[in-house]
Short mmCIF file of C-alpha atoms in Angstrom, two decimals:
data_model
loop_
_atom_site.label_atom_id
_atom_site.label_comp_id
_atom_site.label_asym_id
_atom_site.label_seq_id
_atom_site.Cartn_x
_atom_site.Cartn_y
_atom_site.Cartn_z
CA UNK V 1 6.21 -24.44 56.69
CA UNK V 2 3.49 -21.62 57.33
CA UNK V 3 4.87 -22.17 60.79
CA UNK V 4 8.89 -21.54 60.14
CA UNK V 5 7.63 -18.43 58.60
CA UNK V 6 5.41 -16.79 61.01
CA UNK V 7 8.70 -17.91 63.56
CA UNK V 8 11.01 -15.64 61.31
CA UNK V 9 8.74 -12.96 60.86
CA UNK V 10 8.35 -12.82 64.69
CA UNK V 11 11.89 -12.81 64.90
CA UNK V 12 12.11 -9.94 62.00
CA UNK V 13 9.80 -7.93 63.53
CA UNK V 14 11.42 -8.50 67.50
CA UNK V 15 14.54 -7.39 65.77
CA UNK V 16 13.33 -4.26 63.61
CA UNK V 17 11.70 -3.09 66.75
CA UNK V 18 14.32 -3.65 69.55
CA UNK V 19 17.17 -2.08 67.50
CA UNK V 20 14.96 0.70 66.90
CA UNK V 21 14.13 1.28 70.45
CA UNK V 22 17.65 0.81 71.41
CA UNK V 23 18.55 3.65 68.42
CA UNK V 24 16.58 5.82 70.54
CA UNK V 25 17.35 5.67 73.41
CA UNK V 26 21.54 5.39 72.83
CA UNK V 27 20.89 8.53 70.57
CA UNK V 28 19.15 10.37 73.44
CA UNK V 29 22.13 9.88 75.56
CA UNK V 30 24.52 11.11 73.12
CA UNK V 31 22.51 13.64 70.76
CA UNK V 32 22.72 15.78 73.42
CA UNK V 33 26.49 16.15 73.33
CA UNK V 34 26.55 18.77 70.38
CA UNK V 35 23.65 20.83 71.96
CA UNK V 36 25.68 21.09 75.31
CA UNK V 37 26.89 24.43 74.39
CA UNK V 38 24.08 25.98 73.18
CA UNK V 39 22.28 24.79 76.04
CA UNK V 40 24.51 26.17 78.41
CA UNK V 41 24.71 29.99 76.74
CA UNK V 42 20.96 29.35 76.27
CA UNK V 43 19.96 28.34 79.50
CA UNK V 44 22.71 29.93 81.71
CA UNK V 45 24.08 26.49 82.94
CA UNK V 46 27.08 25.88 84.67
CA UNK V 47 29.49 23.22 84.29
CA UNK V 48 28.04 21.50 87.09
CA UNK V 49 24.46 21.57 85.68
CA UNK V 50 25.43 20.62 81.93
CA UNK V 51 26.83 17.40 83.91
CA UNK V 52 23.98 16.61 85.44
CA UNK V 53 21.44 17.25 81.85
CA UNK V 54 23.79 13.88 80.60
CA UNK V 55 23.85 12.26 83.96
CA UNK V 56 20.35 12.78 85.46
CA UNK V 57 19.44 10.49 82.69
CA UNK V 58 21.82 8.12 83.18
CA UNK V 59 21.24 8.39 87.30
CA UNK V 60 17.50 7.10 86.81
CA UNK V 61 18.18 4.89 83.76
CA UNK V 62 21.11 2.85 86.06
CA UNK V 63 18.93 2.85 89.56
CA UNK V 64 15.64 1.57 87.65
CA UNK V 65 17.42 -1.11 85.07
CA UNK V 66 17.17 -4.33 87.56
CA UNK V 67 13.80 -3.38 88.56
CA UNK V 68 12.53 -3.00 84.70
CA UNK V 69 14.17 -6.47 84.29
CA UNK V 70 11.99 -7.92 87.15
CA UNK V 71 8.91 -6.15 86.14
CA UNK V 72 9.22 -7.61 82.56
CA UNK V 73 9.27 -11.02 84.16
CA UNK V 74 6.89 -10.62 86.02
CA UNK V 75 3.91 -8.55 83.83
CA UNK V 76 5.30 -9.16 80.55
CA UNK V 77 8.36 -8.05 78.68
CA UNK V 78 6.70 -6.64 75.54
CA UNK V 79 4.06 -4.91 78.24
CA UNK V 80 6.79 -2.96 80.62
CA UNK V 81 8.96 -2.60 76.97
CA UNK V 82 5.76 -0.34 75.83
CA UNK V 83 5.37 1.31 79.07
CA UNK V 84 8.77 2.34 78.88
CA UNK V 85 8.51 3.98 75.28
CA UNK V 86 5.18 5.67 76.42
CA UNK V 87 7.06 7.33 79.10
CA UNK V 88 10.17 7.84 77.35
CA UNK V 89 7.80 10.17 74.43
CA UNK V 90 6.10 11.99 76.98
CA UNK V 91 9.40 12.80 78.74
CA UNK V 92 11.15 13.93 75.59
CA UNK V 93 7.91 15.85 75.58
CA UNK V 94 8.52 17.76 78.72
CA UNK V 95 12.21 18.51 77.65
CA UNK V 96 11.81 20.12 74.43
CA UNK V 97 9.79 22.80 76.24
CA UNK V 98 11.44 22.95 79.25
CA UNK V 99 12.09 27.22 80.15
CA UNK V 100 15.01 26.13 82.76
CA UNK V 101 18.14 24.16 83.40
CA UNK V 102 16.04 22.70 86.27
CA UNK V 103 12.90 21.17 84.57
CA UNK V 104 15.26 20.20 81.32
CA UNK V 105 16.89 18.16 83.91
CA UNK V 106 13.44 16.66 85.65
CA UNK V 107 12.44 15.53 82.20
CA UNK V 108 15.92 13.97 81.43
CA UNK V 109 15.45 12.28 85.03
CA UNK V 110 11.98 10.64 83.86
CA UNK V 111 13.01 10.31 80.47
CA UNK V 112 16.06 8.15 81.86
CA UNK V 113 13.52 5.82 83.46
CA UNK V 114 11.70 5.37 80.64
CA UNK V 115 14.91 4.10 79.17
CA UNK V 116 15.42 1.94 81.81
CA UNK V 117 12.03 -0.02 81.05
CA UNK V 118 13.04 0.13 77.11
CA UNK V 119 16.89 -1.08 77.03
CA UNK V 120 16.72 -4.09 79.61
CA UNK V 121 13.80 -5.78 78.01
CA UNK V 122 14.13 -4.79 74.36
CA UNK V 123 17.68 -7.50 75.42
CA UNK V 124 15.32 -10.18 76.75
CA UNK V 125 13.12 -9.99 73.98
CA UNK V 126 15.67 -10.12 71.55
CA UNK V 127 17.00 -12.88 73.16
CA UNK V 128 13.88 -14.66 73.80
CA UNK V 129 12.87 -14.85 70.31
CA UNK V 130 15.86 -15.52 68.85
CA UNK V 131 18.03 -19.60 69.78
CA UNK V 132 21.33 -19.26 71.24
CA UNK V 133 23.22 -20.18 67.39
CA UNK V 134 21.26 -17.57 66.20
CA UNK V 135 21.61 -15.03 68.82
CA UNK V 136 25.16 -13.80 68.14
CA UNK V 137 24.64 -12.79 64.52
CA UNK V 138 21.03 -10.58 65.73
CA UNK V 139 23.33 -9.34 68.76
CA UNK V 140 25.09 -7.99 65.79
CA UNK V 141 22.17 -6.55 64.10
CA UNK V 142 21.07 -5.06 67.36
CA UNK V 143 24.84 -3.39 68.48
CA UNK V 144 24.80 -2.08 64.73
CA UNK V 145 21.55 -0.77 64.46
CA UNK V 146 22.30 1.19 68.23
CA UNK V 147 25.67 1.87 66.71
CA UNK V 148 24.05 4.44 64.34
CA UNK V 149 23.49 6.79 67.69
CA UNK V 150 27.68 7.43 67.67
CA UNK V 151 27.97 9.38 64.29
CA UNK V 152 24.21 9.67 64.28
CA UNK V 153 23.55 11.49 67.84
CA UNK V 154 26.46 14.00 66.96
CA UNK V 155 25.37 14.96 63.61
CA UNK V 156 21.71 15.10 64.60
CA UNK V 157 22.46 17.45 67.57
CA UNK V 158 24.39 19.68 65.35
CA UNK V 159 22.23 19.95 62.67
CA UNK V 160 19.16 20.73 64.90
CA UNK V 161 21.09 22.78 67.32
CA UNK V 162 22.35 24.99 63.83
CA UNK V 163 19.35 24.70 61.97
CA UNK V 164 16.33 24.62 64.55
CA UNK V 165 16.97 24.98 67.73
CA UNK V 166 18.67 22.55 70.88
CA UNK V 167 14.80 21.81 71.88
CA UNK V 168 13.92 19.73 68.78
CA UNK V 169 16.83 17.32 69.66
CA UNK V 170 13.92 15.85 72.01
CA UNK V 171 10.92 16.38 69.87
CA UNK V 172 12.41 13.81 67.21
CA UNK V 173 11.48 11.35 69.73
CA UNK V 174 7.57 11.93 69.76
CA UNK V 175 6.53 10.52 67.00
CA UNK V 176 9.10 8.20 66.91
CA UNK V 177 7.90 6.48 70.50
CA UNK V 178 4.09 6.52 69.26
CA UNK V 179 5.23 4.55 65.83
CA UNK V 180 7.16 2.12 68.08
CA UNK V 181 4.51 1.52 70.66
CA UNK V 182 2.19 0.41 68.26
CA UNK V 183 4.36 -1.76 66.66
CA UNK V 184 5.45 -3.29 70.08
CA UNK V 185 1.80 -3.99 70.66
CA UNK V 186 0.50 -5.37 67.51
CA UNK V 187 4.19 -7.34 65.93
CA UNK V 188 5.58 -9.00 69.20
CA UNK V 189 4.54 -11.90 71.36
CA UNK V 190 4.32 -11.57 74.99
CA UNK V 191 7.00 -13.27 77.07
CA UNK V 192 7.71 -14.56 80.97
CA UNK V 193 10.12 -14.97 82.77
CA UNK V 194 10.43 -17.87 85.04
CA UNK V 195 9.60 -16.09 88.28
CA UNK V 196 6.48 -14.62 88.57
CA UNK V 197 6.89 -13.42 92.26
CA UNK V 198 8.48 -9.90 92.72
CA UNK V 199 11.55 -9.79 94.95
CA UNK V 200 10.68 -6.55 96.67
CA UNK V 201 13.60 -6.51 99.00
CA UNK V 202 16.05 -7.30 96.11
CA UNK V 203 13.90 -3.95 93.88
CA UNK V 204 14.39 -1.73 96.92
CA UNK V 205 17.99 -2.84 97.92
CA UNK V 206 19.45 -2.34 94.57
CA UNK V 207 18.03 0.57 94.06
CA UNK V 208 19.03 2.15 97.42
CA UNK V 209 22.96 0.96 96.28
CA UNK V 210 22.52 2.14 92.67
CA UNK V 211 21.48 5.46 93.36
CA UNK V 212 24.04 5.66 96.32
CA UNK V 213 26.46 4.87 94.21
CA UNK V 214 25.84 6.96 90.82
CA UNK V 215 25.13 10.30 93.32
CA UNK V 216 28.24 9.73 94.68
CA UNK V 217 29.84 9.87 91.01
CA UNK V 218 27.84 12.30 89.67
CA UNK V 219 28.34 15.03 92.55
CA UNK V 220 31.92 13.86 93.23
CA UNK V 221 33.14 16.51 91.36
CA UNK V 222 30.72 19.31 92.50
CA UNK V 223 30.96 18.72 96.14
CA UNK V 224 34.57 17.06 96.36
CA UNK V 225 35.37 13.22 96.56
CA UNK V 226 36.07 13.71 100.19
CA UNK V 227 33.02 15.52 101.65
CA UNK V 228 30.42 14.03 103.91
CA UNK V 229 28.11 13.80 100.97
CA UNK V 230 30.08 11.95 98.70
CA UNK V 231 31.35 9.62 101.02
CA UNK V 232 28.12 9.00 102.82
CA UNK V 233 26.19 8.40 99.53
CA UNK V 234 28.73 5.82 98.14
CA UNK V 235 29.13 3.90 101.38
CA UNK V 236 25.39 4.12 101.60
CA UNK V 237 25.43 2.65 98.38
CA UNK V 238 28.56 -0.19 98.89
CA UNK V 239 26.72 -0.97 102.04
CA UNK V 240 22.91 -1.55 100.34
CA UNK V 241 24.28 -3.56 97.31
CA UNK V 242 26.29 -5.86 100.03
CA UNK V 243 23.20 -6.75 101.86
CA UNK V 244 21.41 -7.09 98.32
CA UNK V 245 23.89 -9.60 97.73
CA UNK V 246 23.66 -11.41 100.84
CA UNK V 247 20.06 -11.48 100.31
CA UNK V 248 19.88 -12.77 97.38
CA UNK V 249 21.52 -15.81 98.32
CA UNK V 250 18.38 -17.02 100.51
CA UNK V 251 15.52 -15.45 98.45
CA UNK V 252 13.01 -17.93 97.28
CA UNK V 253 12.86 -15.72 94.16
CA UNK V 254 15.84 -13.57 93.74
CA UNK V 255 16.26 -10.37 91.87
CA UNK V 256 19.48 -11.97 90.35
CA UNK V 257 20.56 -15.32 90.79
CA UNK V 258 24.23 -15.70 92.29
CA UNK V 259 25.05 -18.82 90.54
CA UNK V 260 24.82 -16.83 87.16
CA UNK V 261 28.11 -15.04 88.63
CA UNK V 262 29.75 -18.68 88.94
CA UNK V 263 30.05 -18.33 85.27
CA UNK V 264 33.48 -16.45 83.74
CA UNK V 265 32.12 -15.23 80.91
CA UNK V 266 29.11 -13.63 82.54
CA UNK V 267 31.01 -11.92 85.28
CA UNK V 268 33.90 -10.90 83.09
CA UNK V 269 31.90 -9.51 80.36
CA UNK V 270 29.73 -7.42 83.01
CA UNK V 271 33.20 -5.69 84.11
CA UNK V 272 33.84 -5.07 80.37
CA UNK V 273 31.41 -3.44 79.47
CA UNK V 274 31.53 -1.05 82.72
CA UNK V 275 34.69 0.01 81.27
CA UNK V 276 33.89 0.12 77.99
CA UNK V 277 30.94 2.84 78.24
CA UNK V 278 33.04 4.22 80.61
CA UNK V 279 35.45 4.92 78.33
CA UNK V 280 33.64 5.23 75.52
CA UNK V 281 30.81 7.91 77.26
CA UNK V 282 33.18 9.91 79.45
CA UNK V 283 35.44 10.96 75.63
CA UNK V 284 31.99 11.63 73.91
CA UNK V 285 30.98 13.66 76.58
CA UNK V 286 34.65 16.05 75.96
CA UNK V 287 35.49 14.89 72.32
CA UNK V 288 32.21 17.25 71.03
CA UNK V 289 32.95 20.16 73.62
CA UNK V 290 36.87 19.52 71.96
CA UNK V 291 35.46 20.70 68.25
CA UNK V 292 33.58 23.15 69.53
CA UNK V 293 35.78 25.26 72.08
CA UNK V 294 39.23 24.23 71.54
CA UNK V 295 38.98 24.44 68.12
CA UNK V 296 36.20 26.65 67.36
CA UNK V 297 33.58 24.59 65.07
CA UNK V 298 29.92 24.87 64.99
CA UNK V 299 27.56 22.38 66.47
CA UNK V 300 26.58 21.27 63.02
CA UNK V 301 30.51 21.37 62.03
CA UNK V 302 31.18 19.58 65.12
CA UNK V 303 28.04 17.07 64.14
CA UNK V 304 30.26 16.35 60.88
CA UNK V 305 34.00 16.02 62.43
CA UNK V 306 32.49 13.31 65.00
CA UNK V 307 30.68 11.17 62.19
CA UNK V 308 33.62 9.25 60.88
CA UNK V 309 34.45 8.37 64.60
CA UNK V 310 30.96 6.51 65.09
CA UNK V 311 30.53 5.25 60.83
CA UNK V 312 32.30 1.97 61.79
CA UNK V 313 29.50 0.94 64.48
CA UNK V 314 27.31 0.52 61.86
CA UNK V 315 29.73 -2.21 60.05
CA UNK V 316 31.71 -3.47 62.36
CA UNK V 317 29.32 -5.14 65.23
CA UNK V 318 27.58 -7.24 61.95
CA UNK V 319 31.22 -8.78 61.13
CA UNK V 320 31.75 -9.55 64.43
CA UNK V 321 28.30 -11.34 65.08
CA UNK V 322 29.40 -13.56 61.90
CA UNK V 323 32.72 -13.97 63.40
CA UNK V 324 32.16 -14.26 67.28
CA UNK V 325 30.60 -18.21 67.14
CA UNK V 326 33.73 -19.49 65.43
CA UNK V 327 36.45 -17.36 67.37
CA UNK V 328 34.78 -16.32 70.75
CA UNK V 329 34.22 -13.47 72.68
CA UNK V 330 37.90 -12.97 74.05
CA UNK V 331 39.42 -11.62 70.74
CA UNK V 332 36.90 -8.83 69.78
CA UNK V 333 37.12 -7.65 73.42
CA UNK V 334 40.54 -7.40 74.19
CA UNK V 335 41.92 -5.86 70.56
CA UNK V 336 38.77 -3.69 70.53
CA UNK V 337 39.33 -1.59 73.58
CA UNK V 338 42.92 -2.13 72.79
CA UNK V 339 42.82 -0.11 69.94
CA UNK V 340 40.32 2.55 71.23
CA UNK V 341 42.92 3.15 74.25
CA UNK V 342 45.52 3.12 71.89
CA UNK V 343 43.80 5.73 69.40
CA UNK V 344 42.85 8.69 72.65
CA UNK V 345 46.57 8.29 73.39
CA UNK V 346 47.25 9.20 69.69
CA UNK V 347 44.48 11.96 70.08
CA UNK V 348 45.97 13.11 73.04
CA UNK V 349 49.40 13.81 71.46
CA UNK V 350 48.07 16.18 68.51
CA UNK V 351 45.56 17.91 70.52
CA UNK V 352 45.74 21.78 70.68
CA UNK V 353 43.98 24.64 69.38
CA UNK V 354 45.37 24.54 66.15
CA UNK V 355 45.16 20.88 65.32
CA UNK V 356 44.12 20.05 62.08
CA UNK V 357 40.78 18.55 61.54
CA UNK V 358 43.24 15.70 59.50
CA UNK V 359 45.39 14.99 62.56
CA UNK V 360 42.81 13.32 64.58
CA UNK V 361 40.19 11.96 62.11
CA UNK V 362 42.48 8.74 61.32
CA UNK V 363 42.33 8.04 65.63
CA UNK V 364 38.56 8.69 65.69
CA UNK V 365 37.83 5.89 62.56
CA UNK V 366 39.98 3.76 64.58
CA UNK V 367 38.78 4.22 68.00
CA UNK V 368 35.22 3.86 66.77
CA UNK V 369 36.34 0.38 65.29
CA UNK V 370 37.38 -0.61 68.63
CA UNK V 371 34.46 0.14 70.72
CA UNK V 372 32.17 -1.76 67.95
CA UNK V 373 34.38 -4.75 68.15
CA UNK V 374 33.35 -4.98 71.54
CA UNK V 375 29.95 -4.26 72.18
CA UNK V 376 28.62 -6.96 70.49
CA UNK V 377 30.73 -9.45 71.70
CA UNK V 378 30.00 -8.44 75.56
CA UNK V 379 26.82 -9.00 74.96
CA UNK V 380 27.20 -12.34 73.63
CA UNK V 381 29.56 -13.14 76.28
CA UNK V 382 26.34 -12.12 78.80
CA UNK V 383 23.54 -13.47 76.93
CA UNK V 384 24.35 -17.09 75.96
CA UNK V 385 26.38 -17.79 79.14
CA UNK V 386 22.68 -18.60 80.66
CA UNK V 387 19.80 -20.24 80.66
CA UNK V 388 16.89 -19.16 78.49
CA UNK V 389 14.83 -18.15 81.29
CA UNK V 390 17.79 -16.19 82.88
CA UNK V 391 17.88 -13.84 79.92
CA UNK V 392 15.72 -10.96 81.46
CA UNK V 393 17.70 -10.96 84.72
CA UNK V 394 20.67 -11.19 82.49
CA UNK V 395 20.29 -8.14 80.45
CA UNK V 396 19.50 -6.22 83.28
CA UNK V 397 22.63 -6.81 85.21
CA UNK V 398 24.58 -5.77 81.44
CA UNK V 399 22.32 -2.71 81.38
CA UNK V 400 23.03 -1.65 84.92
CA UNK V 401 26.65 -1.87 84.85
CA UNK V 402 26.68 -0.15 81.32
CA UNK V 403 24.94 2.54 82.81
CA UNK V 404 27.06 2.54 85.97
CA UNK V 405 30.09 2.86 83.78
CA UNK V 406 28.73 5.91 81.73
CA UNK V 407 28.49 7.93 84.92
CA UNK V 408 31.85 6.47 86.60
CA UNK V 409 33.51 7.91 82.99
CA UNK V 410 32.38 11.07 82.93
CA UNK V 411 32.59 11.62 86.72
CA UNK V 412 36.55 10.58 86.28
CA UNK V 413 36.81 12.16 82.74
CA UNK V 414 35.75 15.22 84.49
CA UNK V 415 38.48 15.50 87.12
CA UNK V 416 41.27 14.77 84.34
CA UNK V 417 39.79 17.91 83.05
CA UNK V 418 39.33 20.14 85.76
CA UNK V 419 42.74 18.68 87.49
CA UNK V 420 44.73 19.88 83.95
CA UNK V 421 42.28 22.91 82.60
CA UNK V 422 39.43 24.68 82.05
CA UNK V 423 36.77 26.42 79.82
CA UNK V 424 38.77 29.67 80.20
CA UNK V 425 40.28 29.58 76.98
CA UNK V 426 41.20 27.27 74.08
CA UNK V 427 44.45 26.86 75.23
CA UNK V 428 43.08 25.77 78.55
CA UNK V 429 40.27 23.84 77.61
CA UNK V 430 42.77 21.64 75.22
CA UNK V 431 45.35 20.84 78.16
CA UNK V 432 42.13 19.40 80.21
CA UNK V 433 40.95 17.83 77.04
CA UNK V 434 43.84 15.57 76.64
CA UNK V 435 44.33 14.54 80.53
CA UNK V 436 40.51 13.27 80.04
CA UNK V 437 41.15 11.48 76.93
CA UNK V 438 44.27 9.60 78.67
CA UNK V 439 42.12 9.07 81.84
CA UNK V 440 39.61 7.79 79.45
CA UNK V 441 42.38 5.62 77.43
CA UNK V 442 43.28 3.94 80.89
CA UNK V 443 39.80 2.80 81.77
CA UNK V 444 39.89 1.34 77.98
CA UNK V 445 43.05 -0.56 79.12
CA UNK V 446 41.34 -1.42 82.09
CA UNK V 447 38.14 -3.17 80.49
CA UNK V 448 40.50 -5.25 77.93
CA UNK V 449 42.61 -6.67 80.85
CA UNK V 450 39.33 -7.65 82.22
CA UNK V 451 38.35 -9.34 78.87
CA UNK V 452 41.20 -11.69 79.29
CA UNK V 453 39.22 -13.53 81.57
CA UNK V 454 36.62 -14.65 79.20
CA UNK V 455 36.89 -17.92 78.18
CA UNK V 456 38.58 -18.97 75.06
CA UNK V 457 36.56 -20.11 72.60
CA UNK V 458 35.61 -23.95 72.75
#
């Protein structure tokens, strides 16, 4: 008996800790979405540069996510977990008294691989501590818990940005990080993986492809899609992860297994959730610029409008870890990002400068729905379609191509705005709002087709 309960207070304290950690680091990624234009009149930036404060963390986060997975394996997930909070704190650190556009966006670069060593293994502890009929329902836990960061990262940004200043967005995370690395250290249990051995090739080759592949997205729209840069980056990039592929068929200890891609759910729910944060990402990125110059709110104002949009996260993704073991994955995928897709077309119809706040807060509620119907089950789909020692490697690969999705959606997001309008006016900024949030509706549409693969249930 004393033993059941030490088990479940393990597992309490795994899941308190993870979701926490996850909370964090989501928020980071979208608090900043309300302080965009206060950095940019602070700080002078450009268009260009305020894309690259949200994707230089993203760029390190995606490259670095395999390689945090391996190094958990290998040294210990909880030990690379608190490595990655230490240097998540001290990055936040270095942003919230950064003087420039250029060192806000070095400490976003190391604050993104920080991240990386955080998300990936906060997975594989979660789902190392917790049995596959109980994982679902803590998946759901976990997705709510991280769901917070959608109304929560809006509203926090606005109210810091109107009542402090855009700098404090990143000092929040100080003594957050130091609270959770001692926690990490003295409440969980280390864990393995079943490879001990480092697949440097694998590390290196991945990392050349990911970072190939996320320049080419994120200075696509700076340097233009067909420029030597661009395309020599992202066949760079196709080129390394081909040979990472073809390597990992004959390493003795690969980075990730191929057979794991044998499996439909795995490799279908990997393509969701690409599109998903894609989608998702690329209209948080515009919907918060939308409130603010199209139709004039303040950051904290804007902070408020958004929070009904990301409310749902925190219900939804528990209901549908009670609900995804009897019905499956399939369901919650395909009417989820259905119904987000269906609710930016809606927001795309009724958006111009003098849109009522009313008009589009019905389509934000129910676009939020969709996107927490899915999260959670993705992750199921990923997480108990392998073995228990697979889980690391698992949550990697679902960490990298979330990742690789949030810059593909704001990279394509951004030329539905730039290819319809502009910041020179409400007016303007409006018409490019709405080609972005159909762009961004189509890679919902996208992601659900995909989720028609996965397996039905039983």
């Amino acid at each position: 008996m004393v033993t059941v309960v030490k088990r479940r207070s393990t597992r309490t304290w795994v899941l308190v800790i993870t979701s926490v950690a996850s909370l964090m680091v989501v928020l980071d990624a979208l608090v900043v979405a309300t302080a965009l234009t206060a950095i940019r009149t602070d700080l002078g930036a450009s268009i260009t540069e305020l894309e690259w404060t949200v994707n230089a963390y993203g760029l390190s986060f995606a490259v670095l996510l395999m390689t945090a997975a391996a190094a958990g394996d290998r040294w210990g997930r909880r030990r690379v977990f608190a490595a990655g909070v230490t240097v998540f704190s001290v990055a936040s650190l270095v942003c919230a008294v950064a003087p420039t556009i250029e060192v806000l966006v070095a400490g976003r670069v190391v604050q993104g691989a920080g991240a990386a060593f955080v998300m990936p293994l906060a997975l594989a502890l979660l789902g190392a501590a917790f049995p596959p009929e109980l994982r679902p329902k803590a998946l759901g836990v976990f997705a709510s818990v991280s769901g917070i960061a959608v109304p929560l990262g809006p509203l926090v940004g606005g109210a810091v940005v109107a009542g402090i200043s855009w700098p404090w967005i990143f000092w929040i995370n100080v003594p957050i990080g130091v609270v959770l690395l001692w926690l990490a250290l003295t409440r969980i249990d280390e864990s393995h993986g079943p490879d001990r051995a480092v697949d440097v090739p694998g590390v290196v080759l991945m990392g050349a492809g990911t970072f190939g592949l996320m320049w080419a997205l994120i200075q696509g729209n700076a340097q233009g899609w067909g420029s030597a840069e661009v395309v020599g980056s992202g066949v760079a990039g196709l080129v390394a992860i081909g040979v990472f592929v073809a390597w990992q068929r004959r390493a003795t200890h690969p980075m990730l297994p191929p057979h794991l891609f044998r499996s439909r759910r795995f490799t279908a729910a990997n393509v969701v959730i690409f599109f998903h944060w894609s989608s998702a990402f690329g209209v948080v990125f515009f919907m918060a610029q939308f409130l603010q110059t199209g139709l004039g709110y303040g950051p904290l104002a804007a902070g408020l409008a958004l929070a009904p949009w990301g409310l749902t996260t925190v219900v939804v993704p528990q209901w549908v870890g009670r609900k995804v073991s009897r019905f499956g994955e399939r369901p919650f995928v395909v009417a989820g990002l259905g119904l987000h897709a269906l609710s930016m077309v809606w927001i795309a119809l009724v958006a111009e400068p003098s849109v009522g706040y009313a008009a589009i807060v019905a389509p934000m509620v129910l676009s939020g729905t969709g996107i927490a119907m899915c999260l959670p089950a993705a992750q199921s789909a990923v997480l108990t379609s392998v073995a228990p020692q697979f889980i690391g490697k698992a949550s990697g690969a679902f960490s990298s191509m979330r990742q690789l999705g949030g810059a593909f959606g704001v990279a394509v997001l951004v030329v539905g705005f730039t290819t319809a309008g502009s910041y020179a006016s409400s007016e303007e900024f409006s018409h490019g709002f709405t080609a972005a949030v159909l762009t961004g509706a189509g890679l919902a549409v996208v992601g659900a087709l995909a989720g028609t693969v996965i397996p039905r249930k039983g």
